[in-house]
Every structure is written in C-alpha cells, then in structure tokens.
CSV table of C-alpha atoms in Angstrom, one decimal:
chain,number,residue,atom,x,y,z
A,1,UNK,CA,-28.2,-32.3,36.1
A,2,UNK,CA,-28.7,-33.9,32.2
A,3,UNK,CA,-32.4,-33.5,30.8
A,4,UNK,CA,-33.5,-35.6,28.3
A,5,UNK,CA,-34.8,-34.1,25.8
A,6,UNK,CA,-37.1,-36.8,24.3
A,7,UNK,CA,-37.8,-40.4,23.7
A,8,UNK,CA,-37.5,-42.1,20.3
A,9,UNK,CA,-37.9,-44.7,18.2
A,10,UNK,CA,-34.5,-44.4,16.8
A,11,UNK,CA,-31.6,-42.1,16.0
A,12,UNK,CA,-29.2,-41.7,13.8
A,13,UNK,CA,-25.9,-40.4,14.1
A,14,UNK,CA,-24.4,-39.0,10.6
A,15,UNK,CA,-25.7,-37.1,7.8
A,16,UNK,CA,-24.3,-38.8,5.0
A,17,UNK,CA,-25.8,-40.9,2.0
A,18,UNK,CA,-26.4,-44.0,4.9
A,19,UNK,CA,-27.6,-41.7,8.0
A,20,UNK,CA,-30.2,-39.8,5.7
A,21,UNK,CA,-31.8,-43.0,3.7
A,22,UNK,CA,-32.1,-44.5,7.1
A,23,UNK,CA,-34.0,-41.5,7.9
A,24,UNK,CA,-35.8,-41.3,5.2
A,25,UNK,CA,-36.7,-44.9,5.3
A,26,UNK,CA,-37.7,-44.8,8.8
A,27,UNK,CA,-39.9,-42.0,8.9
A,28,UNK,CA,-41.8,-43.1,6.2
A,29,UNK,CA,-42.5,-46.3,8.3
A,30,UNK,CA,-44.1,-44.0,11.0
A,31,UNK,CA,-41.3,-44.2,13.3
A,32,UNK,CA,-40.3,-41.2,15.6
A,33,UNK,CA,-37.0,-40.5,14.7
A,34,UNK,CA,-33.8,-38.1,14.7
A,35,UNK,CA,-30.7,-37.1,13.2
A,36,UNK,CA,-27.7,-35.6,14.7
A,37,UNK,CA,-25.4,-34.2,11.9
A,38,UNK,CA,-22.2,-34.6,13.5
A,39,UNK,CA,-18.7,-32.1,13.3
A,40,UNK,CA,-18.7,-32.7,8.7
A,41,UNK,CA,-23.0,-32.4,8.0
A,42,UNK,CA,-23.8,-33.8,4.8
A,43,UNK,CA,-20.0,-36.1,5.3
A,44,UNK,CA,-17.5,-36.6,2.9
A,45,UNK,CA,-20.0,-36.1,-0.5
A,46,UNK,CA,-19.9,-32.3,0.4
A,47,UNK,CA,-16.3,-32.0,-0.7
A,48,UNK,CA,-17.0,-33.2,-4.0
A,49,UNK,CA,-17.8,-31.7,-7.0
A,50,UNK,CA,-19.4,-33.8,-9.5
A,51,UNK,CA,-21.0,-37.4,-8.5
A,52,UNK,CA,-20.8,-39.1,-11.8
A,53,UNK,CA,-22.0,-42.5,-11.1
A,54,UNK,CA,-24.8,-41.8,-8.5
A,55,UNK,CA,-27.7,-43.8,-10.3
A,56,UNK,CA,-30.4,-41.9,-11.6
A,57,UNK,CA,-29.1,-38.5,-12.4
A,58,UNK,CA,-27.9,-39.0,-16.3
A,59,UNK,CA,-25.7,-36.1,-16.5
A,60,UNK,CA,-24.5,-36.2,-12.6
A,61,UNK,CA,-25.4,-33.9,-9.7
A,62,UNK,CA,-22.7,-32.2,-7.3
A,63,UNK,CA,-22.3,-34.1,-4.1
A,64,UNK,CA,-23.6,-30.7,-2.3
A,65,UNK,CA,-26.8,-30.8,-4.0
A,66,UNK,CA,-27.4,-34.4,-3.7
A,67,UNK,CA,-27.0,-34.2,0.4
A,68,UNK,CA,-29.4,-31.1,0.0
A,69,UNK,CA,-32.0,-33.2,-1.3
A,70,UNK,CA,-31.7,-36.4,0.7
A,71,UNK,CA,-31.9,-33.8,3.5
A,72,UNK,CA,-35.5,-32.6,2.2
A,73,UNK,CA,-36.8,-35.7,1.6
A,74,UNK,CA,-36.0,-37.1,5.2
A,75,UNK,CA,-37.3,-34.1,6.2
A,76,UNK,CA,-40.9,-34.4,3.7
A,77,UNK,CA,-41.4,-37.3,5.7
A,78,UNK,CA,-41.0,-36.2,9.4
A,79,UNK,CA,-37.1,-36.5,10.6
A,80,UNK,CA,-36.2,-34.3,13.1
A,81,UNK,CA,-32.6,-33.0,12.4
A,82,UNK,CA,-30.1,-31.7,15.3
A,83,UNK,CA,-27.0,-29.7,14.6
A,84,UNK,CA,-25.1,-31.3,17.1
A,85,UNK,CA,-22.1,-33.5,18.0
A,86,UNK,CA,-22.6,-36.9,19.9
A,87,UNK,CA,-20.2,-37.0,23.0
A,88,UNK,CA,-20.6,-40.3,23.7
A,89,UNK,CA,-23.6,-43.0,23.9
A,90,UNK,CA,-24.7,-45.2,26.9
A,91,UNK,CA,-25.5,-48.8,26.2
A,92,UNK,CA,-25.7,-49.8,29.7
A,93,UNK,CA,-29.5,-49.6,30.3
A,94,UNK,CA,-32.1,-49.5,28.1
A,95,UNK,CA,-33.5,-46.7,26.9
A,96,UNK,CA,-30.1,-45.8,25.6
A,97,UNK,CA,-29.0,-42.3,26.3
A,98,UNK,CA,-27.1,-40.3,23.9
A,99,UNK,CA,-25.3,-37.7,25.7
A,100,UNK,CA,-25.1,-34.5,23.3
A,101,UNK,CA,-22.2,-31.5,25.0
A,102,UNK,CA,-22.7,-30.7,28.7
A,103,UNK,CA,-26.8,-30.3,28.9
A,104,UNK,CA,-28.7,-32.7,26.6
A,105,UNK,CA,-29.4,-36.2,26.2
A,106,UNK,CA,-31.5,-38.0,24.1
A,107,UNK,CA,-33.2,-41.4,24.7
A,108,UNK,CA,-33.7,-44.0,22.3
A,109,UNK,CA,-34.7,-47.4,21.3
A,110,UNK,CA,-32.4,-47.6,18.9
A,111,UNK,CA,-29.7,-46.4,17.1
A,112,UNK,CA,-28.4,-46.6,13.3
A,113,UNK,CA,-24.6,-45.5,13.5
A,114,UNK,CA,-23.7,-43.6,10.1
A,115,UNK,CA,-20.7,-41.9,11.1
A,116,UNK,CA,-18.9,-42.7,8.1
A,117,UNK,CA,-15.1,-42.0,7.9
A,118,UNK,CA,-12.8,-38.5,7.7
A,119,UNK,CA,-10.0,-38.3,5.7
A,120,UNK,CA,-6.8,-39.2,6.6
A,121,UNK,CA,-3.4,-37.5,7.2
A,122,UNK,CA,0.4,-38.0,6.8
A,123,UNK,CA,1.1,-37.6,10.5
A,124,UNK,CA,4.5,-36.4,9.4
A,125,UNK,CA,6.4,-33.2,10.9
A,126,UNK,CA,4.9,-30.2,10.2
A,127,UNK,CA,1.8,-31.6,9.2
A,128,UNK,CA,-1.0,-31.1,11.9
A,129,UNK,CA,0.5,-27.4,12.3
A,130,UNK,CA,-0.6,-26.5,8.5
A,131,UNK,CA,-4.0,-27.9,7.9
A,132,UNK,CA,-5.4,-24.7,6.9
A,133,UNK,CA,-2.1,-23.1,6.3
A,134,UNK,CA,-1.0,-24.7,2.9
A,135,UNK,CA,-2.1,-28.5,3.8
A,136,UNK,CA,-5.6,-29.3,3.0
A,137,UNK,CA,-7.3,-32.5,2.0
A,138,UNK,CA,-10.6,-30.8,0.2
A,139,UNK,CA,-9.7,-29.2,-3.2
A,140,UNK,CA,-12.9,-28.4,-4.3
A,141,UNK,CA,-12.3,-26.1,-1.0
A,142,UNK,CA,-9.1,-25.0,-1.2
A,143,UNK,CA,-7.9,-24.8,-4.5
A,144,UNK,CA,-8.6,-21.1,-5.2
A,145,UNK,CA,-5.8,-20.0,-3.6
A,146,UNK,CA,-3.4,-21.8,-5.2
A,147,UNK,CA,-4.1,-19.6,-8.5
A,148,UNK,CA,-1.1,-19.9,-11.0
A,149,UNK,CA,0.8,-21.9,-7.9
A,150,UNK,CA,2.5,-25.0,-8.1
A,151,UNK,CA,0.7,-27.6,-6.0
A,152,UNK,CA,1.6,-31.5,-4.5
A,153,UNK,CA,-1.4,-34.2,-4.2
A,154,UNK,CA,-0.3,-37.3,-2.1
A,155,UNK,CA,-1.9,-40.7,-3.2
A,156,UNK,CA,-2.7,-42.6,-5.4
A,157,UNK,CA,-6.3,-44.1,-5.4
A,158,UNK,CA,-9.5,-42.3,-6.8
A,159,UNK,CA,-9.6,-39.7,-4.4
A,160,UNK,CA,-6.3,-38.2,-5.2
A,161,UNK,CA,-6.9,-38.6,-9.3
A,162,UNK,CA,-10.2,-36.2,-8.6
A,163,UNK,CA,-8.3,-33.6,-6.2
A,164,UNK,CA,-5.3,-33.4,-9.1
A,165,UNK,CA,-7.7,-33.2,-11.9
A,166,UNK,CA,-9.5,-30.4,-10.4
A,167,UNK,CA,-6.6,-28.3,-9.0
A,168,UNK,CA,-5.4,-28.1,-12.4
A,169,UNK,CA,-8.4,-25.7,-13.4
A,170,UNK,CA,-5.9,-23.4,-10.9
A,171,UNK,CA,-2.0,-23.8,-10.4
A,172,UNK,CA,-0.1,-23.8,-12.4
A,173,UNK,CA,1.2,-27.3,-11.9
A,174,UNK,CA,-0.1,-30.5,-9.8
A,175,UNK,CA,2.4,-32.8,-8.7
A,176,UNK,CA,1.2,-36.3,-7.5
A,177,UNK,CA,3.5,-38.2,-4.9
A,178,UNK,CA,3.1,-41.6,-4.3
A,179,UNK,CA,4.6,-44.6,-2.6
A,180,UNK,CA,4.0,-47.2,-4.5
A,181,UNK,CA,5.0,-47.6,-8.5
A,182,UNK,CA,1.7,-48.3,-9.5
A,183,UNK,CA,-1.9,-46.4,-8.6
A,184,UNK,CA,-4.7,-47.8,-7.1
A,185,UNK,CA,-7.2,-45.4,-8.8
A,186,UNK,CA,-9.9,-46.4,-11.3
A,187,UNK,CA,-9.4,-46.6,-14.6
A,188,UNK,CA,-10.6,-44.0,-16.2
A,189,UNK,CA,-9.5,-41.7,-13.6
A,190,UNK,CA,-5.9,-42.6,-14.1
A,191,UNK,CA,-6.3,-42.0,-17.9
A,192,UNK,CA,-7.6,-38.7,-16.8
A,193,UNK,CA,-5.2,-38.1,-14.7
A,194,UNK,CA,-2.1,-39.0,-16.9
A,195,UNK,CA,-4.0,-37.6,-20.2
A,196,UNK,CA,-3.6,-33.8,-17.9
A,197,UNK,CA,-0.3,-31.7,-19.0
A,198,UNK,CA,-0.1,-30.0,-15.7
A,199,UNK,CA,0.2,-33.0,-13.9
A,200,UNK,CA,3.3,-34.8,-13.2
A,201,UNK,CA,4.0,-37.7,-11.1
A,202,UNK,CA,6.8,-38.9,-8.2
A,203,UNK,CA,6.4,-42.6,-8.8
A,204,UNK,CA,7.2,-44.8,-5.4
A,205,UNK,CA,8.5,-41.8,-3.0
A,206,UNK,CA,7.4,-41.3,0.6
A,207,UNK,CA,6.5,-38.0,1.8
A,208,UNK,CA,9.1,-37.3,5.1
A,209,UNK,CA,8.0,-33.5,6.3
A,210,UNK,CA,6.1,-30.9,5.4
A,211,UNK,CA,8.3,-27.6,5.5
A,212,UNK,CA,6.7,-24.3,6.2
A,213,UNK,CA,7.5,-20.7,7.4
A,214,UNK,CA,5.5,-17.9,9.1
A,215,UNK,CA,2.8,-17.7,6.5
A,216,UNK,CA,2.6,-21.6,6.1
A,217,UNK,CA,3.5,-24.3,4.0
A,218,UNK,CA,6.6,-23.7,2.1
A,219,UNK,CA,7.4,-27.3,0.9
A,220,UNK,CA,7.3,-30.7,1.4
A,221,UNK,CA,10.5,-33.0,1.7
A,222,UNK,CA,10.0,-36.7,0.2
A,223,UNK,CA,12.6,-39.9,-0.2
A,224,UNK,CA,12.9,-41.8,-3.3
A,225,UNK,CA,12.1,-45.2,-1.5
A,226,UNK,CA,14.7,-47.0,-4.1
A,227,UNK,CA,17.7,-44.8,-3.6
A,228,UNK,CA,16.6,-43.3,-0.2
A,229,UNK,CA,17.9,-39.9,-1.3
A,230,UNK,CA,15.5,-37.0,-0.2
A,231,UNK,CA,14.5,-33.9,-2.3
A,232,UNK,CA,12.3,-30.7,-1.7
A,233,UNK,CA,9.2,-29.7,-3.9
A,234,UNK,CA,8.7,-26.0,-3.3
A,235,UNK,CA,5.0,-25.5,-3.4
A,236,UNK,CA,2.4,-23.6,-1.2
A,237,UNK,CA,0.1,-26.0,-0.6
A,238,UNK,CA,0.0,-29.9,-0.4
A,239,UNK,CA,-3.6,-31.9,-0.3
A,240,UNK,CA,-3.5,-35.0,1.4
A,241,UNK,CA,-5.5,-37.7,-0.2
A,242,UNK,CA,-4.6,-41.1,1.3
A,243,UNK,CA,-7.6,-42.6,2.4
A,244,UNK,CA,-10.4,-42.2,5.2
A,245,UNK,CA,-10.7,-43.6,8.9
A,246,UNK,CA,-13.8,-44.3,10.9
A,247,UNK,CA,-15.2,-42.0,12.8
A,248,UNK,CA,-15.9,-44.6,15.9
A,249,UNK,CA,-13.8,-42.6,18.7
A,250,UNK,CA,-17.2,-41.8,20.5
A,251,UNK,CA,-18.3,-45.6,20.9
A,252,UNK,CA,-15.9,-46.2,23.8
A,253,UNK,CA,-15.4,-50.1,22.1
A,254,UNK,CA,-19.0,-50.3,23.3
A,255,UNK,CA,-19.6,-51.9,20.0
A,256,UNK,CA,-17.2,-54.6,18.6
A,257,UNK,CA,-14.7,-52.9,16.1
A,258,UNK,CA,-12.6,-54.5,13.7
A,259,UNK,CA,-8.7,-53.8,14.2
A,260,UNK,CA,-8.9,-51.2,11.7
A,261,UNK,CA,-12.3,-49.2,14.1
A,262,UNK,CA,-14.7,-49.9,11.6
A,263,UNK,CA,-18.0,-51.3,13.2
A,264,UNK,CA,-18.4,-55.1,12.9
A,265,UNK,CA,-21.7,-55.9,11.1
A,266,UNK,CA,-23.4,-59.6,11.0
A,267,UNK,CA,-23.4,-60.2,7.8
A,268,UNK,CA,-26.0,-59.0,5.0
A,269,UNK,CA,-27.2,-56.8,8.1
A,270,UNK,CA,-26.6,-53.7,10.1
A,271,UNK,CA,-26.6,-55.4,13.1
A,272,UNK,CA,-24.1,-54.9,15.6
A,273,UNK,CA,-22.4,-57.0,18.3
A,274,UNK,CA,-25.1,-54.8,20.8
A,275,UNK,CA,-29.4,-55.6,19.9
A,276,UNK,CA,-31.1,-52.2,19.1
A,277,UNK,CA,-27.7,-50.7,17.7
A,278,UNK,CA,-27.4,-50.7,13.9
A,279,UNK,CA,-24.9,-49.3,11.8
A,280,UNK,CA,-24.5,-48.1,8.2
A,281,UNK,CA,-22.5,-47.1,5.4
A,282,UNK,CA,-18.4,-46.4,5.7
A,283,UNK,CA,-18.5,-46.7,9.2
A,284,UNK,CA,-18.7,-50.3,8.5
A,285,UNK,CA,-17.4,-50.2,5.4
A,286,UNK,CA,-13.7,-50.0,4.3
A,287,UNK,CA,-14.3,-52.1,0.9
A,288,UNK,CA,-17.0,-50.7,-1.4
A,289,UNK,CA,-17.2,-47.1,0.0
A,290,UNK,CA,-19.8,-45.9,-2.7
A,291,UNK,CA,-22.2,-42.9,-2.4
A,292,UNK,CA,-24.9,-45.6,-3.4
A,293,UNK,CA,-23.8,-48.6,-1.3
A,294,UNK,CA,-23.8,-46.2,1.7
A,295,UNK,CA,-27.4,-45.1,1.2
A,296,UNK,CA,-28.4,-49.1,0.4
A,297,UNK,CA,-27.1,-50.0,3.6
A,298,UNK,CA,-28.6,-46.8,5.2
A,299,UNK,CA,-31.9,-48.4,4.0
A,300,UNK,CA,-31.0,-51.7,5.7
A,301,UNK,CA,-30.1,-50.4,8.8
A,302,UNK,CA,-33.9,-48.5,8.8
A,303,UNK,CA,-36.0,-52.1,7.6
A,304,UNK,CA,-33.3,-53.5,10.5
A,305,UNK,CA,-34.7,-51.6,13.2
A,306,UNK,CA,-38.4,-51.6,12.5
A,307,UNK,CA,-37.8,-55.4,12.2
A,308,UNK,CA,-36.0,-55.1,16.2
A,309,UNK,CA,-39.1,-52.5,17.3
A,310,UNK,CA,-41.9,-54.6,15.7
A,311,UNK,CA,-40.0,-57.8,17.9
A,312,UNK,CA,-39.7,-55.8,21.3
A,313,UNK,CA,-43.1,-54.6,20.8
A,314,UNK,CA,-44.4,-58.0,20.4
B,1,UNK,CA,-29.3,-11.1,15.0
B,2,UNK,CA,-29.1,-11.5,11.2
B,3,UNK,CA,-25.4,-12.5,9.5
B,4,UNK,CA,-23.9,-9.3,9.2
B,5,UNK,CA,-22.4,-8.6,5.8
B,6,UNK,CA,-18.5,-7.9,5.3
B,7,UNK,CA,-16.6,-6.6,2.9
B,8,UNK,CA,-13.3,-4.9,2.1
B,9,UNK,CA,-14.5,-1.6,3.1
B,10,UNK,CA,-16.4,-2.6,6.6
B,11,UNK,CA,-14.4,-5.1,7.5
B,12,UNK,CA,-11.7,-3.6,9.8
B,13,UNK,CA,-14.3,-1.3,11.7
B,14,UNK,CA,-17.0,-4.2,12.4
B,15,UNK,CA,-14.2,-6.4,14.1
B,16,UNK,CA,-11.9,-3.7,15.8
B,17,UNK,CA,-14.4,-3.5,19.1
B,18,UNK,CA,-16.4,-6.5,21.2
B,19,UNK,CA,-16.6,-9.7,19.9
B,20,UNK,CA,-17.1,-10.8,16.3
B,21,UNK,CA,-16.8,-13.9,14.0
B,22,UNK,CA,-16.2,-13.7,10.6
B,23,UNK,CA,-17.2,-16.5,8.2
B,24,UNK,CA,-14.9,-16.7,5.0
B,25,UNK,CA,-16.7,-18.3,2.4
B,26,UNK,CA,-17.5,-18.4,-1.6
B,27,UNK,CA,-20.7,-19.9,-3.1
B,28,UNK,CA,-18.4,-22.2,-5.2
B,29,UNK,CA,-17.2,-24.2,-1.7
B,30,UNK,CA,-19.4,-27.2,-1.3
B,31,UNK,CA,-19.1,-27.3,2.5
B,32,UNK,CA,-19.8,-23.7,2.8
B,33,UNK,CA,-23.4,-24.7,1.6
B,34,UNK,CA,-23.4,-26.5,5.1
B,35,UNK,CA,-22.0,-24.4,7.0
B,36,UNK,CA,-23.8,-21.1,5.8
B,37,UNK,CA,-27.0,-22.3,7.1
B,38,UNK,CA,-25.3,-23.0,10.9
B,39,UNK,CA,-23.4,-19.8,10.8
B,40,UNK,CA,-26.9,-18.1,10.2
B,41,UNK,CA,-28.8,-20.2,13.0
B,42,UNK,CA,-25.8,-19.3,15.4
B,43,UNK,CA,-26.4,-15.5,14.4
B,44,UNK,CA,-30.2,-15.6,15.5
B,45,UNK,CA,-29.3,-17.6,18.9
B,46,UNK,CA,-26.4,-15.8,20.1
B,47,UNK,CA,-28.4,-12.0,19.9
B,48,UNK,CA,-26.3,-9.2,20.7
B,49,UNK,CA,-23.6,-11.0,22.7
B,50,UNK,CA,-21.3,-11.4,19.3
B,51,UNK,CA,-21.6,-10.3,16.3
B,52,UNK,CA,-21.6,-13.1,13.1
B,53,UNK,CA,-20.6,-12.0,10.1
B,54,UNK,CA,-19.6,-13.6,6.5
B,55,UNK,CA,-17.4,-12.6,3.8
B,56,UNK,CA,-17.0,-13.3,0.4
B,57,UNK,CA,-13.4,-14.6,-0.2
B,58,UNK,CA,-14.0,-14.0,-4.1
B,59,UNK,CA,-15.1,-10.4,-4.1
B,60,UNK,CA,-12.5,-9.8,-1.2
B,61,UNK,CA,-9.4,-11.3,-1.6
B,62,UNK,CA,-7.7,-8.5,-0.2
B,63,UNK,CA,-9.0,-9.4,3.3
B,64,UNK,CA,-8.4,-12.7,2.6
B,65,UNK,CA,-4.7,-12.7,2.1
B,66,UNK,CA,-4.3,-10.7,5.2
B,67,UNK,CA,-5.4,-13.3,7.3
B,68,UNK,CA,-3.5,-15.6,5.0
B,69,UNK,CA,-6.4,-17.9,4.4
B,70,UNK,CA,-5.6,-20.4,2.2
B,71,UNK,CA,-8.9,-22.8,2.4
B,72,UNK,CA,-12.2,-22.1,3.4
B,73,UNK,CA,-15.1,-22.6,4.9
B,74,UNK,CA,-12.5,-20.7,7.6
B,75,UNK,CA,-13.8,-18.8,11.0
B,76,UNK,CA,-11.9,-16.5,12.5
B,77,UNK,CA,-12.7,-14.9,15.7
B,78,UNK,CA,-12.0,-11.7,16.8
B,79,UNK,CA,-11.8,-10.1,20.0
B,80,UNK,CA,-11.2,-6.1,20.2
B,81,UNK,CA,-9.8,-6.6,17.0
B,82,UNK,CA,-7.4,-9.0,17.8
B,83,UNK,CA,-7.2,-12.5,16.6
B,84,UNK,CA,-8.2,-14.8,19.0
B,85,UNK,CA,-9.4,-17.9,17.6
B,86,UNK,CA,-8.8,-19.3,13.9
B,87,UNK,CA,-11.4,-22.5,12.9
B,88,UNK,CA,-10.2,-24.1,9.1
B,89,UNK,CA,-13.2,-26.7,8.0
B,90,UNK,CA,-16.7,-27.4,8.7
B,91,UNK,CA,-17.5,-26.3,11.9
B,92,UNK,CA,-21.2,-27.0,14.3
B,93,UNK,CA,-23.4,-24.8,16.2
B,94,UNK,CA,-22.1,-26.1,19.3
B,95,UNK,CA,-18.5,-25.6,18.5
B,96,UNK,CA,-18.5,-21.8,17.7
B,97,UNK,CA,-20.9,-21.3,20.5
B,98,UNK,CA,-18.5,-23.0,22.6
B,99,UNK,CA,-15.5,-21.0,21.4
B,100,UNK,CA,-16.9,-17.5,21.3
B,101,UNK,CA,-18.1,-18.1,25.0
B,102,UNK,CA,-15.2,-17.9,25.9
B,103,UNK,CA,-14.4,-14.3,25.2
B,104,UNK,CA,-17.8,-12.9,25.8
C-alpha cells in the first residue's frame, strides 16, 4: 500500500537552472512546494567548468558553484528538496500523484516539469558496453585519466569545442570527428578550438564502432563519408558530444510531446497540453538551450502556476 | 555511520569482508560536488548494514588503475571483497540503496 507523503501546492521535477528558479520563484510567493532532483542533481551545468556568459558574474562562475547557490537560495526561501527519482506521474484525478520508487507518493496541485535533457550517444557497436570504460561524454570528469593520452571528441557544436579545449590541459592530443565539413559551434569557440596545437580535426567522417579490449576502449573505427573507406584512431578514450535528448520517458505521452519528446508548450507560456502541469527549460527546449533562458522560463513556469492556483482557488 | 575514509593503505582490508561501497572521487569533478553530499546522507541512513566509503582518485591512483577507472564520480560495490556492482556517473540515494540491498 502507497502513502502519500504530503499535499502541495506544486512540485517540480529537475534541479537544473529552470526547476530551481521555479522554486525559488514559487516559494517566495508563499506557495508550499518541492523539488525532486532526479538521476543528474544540479543537470547538465554540473559537468561544466566555467559558465562564461551567465549574466551577472563578470569574470564567470563554474557551473558547480552556480547550481550550489540557486540551491540555497530556493532553499532561503522555503523549498523542500527530495533526492529522489520520479517513476512516473498520475494525471488521471486530481490531486495528481507523483509516484516516487516502490513506497512514496506525493500529491500535488501542480506540477512544473524541469527535466531538462541528457546527453546523447552514438549507439554504435561497442558503445553502450564502454561508458565508463574509455567512452565518456563529461570531460571536466573524465579527462584526468587520459594524462599524456591521445583522445577522440565527436561533434561538432559548442559542446564538443569546450570538451576538446579542456582535454587538451591532459592528452597529449585531442582529435575531433565530425560528419559534416563544417561545425556548428560558436564562433569564438571554433577559433578556440582551431587556434589549439593539440587538436586536430576529421572533417565529414562518421564514427562506425567503438573497438575495445578487456580493460576498455582501445579505438574507434570511422568512414570517410566521401570515399567510404574506414580507418582506426587508436586512443583510450572517446567523449561523445553530439547533442542532448529530453528526459520525458517518465510522462507515459501523458503530456503532448513533439516528435522529437520535447514537451509542447503554448506559446510564451509553460503551459502544457494538461491544466495544472507546467513545464520549463530544455525539456521544452531544443532551440535556445541557455543556462539563462532555462532559469527565465523556470520563472515563468512559477508566475504560471500561481496564476492556475490563484484561478482554482477562486 | 559517517563516510569512511580510503586510501591506498586501508583500502584492500576495509572491502575484503561484508559489504562495502567505495566512492571514487576528486574535488576537481563537478558532479562529485553532487554526489558527495548523497554518498554521505546514504552513509548516516544505511547504519551498520554497509559500509560507505570515498576515495581520493588524485592521492590514489594506484587503487584507481586497479579497478581500471577511467571517469569518475564511479561507485563500486564490493561484496567479501569481490566486485559485485560497478556504477560510472551521478548516481541517487535511492539507486545505491537499491543496489547494495541486494547483497546485504
């Protein structure tokens, strides 16, 4: 037999930029509310290193610290936080129920999704096998044991730019694969980037297997996509940086997706296709994808649902 | 229980009997920052049923290459002093609790 374990105003699900302005934003409107923090607390930002272009902080602040803080101040102002993972939600009836492992449930009023998105893999042989063996997508984590090793970075966006820029303070020498002849990265993070000796580039080839031996990754196997002829980079590790995907596996299509999962929102707001459930930041979000967009739309998912509560209450 | 410290020297005696966990970690890993503070609520609400413990992968890299960790946070759980389980990433509460129930 489930307990429930309380009634709330609203929860949030997520503990990223847009789940933690939300709850900051609705606790200091008085609301009763919670955060669960989900299988990455503190999302994607804790892999980071520096966050150069988060407003306010003129000579940055690591992505760590900046969670940290956004933690405290929810926190100043009365959120309850959870260490838990969300099995699955019930929008049939009203309170909804959010059903937390095998004992607990929690029931709500509302509910701000701020799931956000995980990084995404190759799904290519060899792959799932190694994450943690030689393929990793988190430099900032992993990239201390590569010390004085040559290394592969897939992709070619933002993302990837960062992870070769910073494995180079290790191996010896970065390689970046790519499929396409042309990056999709910033800028001034492709000047970066190319301005690095240690890294070289393989321009418009497609990554076929990842190749590994007892201890782990030994290589990885990609096709020129012009000549279709296939070589091997021997390396140790490879760090996959190709892009996110929401995490909305838990909503069951209880909530309209779009045909890539991301949560359809009506547009300037949070609100879903279901009243009372709100949703904010990458979750919803496959354009803009900003540390700062997330927690703006974290704080209109909160002014969302004190605008539903005021309404129901009425 | 409190985190128990490992290091080089302690660590093949504290996981050789029961049931232990051992966190691999370095202050310079931005998740670890995350999953420090679960490790250590996990340690107070599992008492003397397993023991939690944490290592330092830059002051023991010896131990580290062993278990041929090559990323971290990584959890590795050990039974008798056997490998039983092997957990690469973030990791909750809920999770561990889940996985070292099973050999306790």
């Amino acid at each position: 037999m489930k307990e429930a374990i309380g009634m709330y105003d609203s929860i949030v699900i997520g503990s990223g930029p847009a789940g933690l302005t939300a709850a900051i934003y609705l606790s200091r409107s008085g609301l009763k509310n919670m955060l669960i923090d989900g299988p990455e607390p503190g999302g994607q930002l804790t892999t980071t290193t520096d966050v150069e272009n988060y407003p306010g902080f003129t000579t940055g602040i690591m992505g760590p610290q900046l969670m940290e803080d956004m933690q405290k101040q929810a926190e100043r102002f009365g959120t309850e936080f959870m260490s838990s993972i969300v099995e699955k939600i019930d929008l049939d009836s009203k309170p909804f129920k959010i059903h937390l492992g095998k004992d607990e449930i929690i029931e709500t009023k509302s509910v701000i999704l701020s799931t956000g998105a995980s990084a995404k893999y190759l799904h290519i042989d060899g792959e799932a096998e190694s994450i943690g063996r030689g393929v990793s997508a988190c430099a900032t984590c992993d990239g201390f044991f590569y010390k004085d090793q040559e290394v592969v970075v897939v992709g070619g966006g933002d993302t990837a730019m960062e992870e070769a820029l910073f494995l180079t303070k290790f191996a010896s020498k970065v390689t970046i694969v790519h499929r396409r002849d042309e990056l999709r990265a910033s800028t001034i993070m492709q000047k970066r980037a190319k301005n690095n000796e240690k890294i070289s580039w393989k321009f418009d080839y497609t990554p076929q297997r990842i190749l590994t031996d007892q201890q782990g990754v030994t290589g990885i196997e990609i096709m020129n996509n012009k000549t279709k002829e296939t070589e091997v980079l021997n390396v140790p590790g490879v760090f996959i940086a190709i892009g996110h995907k929401p995490n909305t596996a838990f909503l069951n299509n209880q909530v309209q997706l779009d045909e890539n999962g991301y949560v359809v929102t009506k547009g300037k707001s949070s609100l879903t296709s279901v009243e009372g459930i709100f949703a904010s930041g990458d979750v919803q979000d496959d354009r803009y994808r900003q540390a700062v967009t997330a927690a703006g739309s974290g704080a209109v998912a909160a002014l969302d649902v004190e605008d539903y509560l005021m309404k129901m209450e009425a | 229980m409190a985190v128990k410290k490992l290091d080089k020297k302690n660590f093949k005696k504290q996981t050789s009997e029961g049931v232990t966990l051992a966190y691999f970690w370095a202050d310079w890993c931005p998740p670890c920052k995350f999953q420090g503070p679960v490790v250590e609520n996990l340690a107070e609400s599992i008492g003397d049923k397993a023991t939690i413990g944490k290592i330092d992968v830059d002051a023991n890299q010896e131990v580290a290459n062993q278990f041929n960790i090559r990323g971290i946070p990584t959890l590795i759980l050990f039974k008798d002093g056997e490998v039983a389980d092997t957990m690469v990433g973030l990791q909750s509460e809920e999770v561990l609790k889940q996985k070292i129930s099973q050999y306790i």
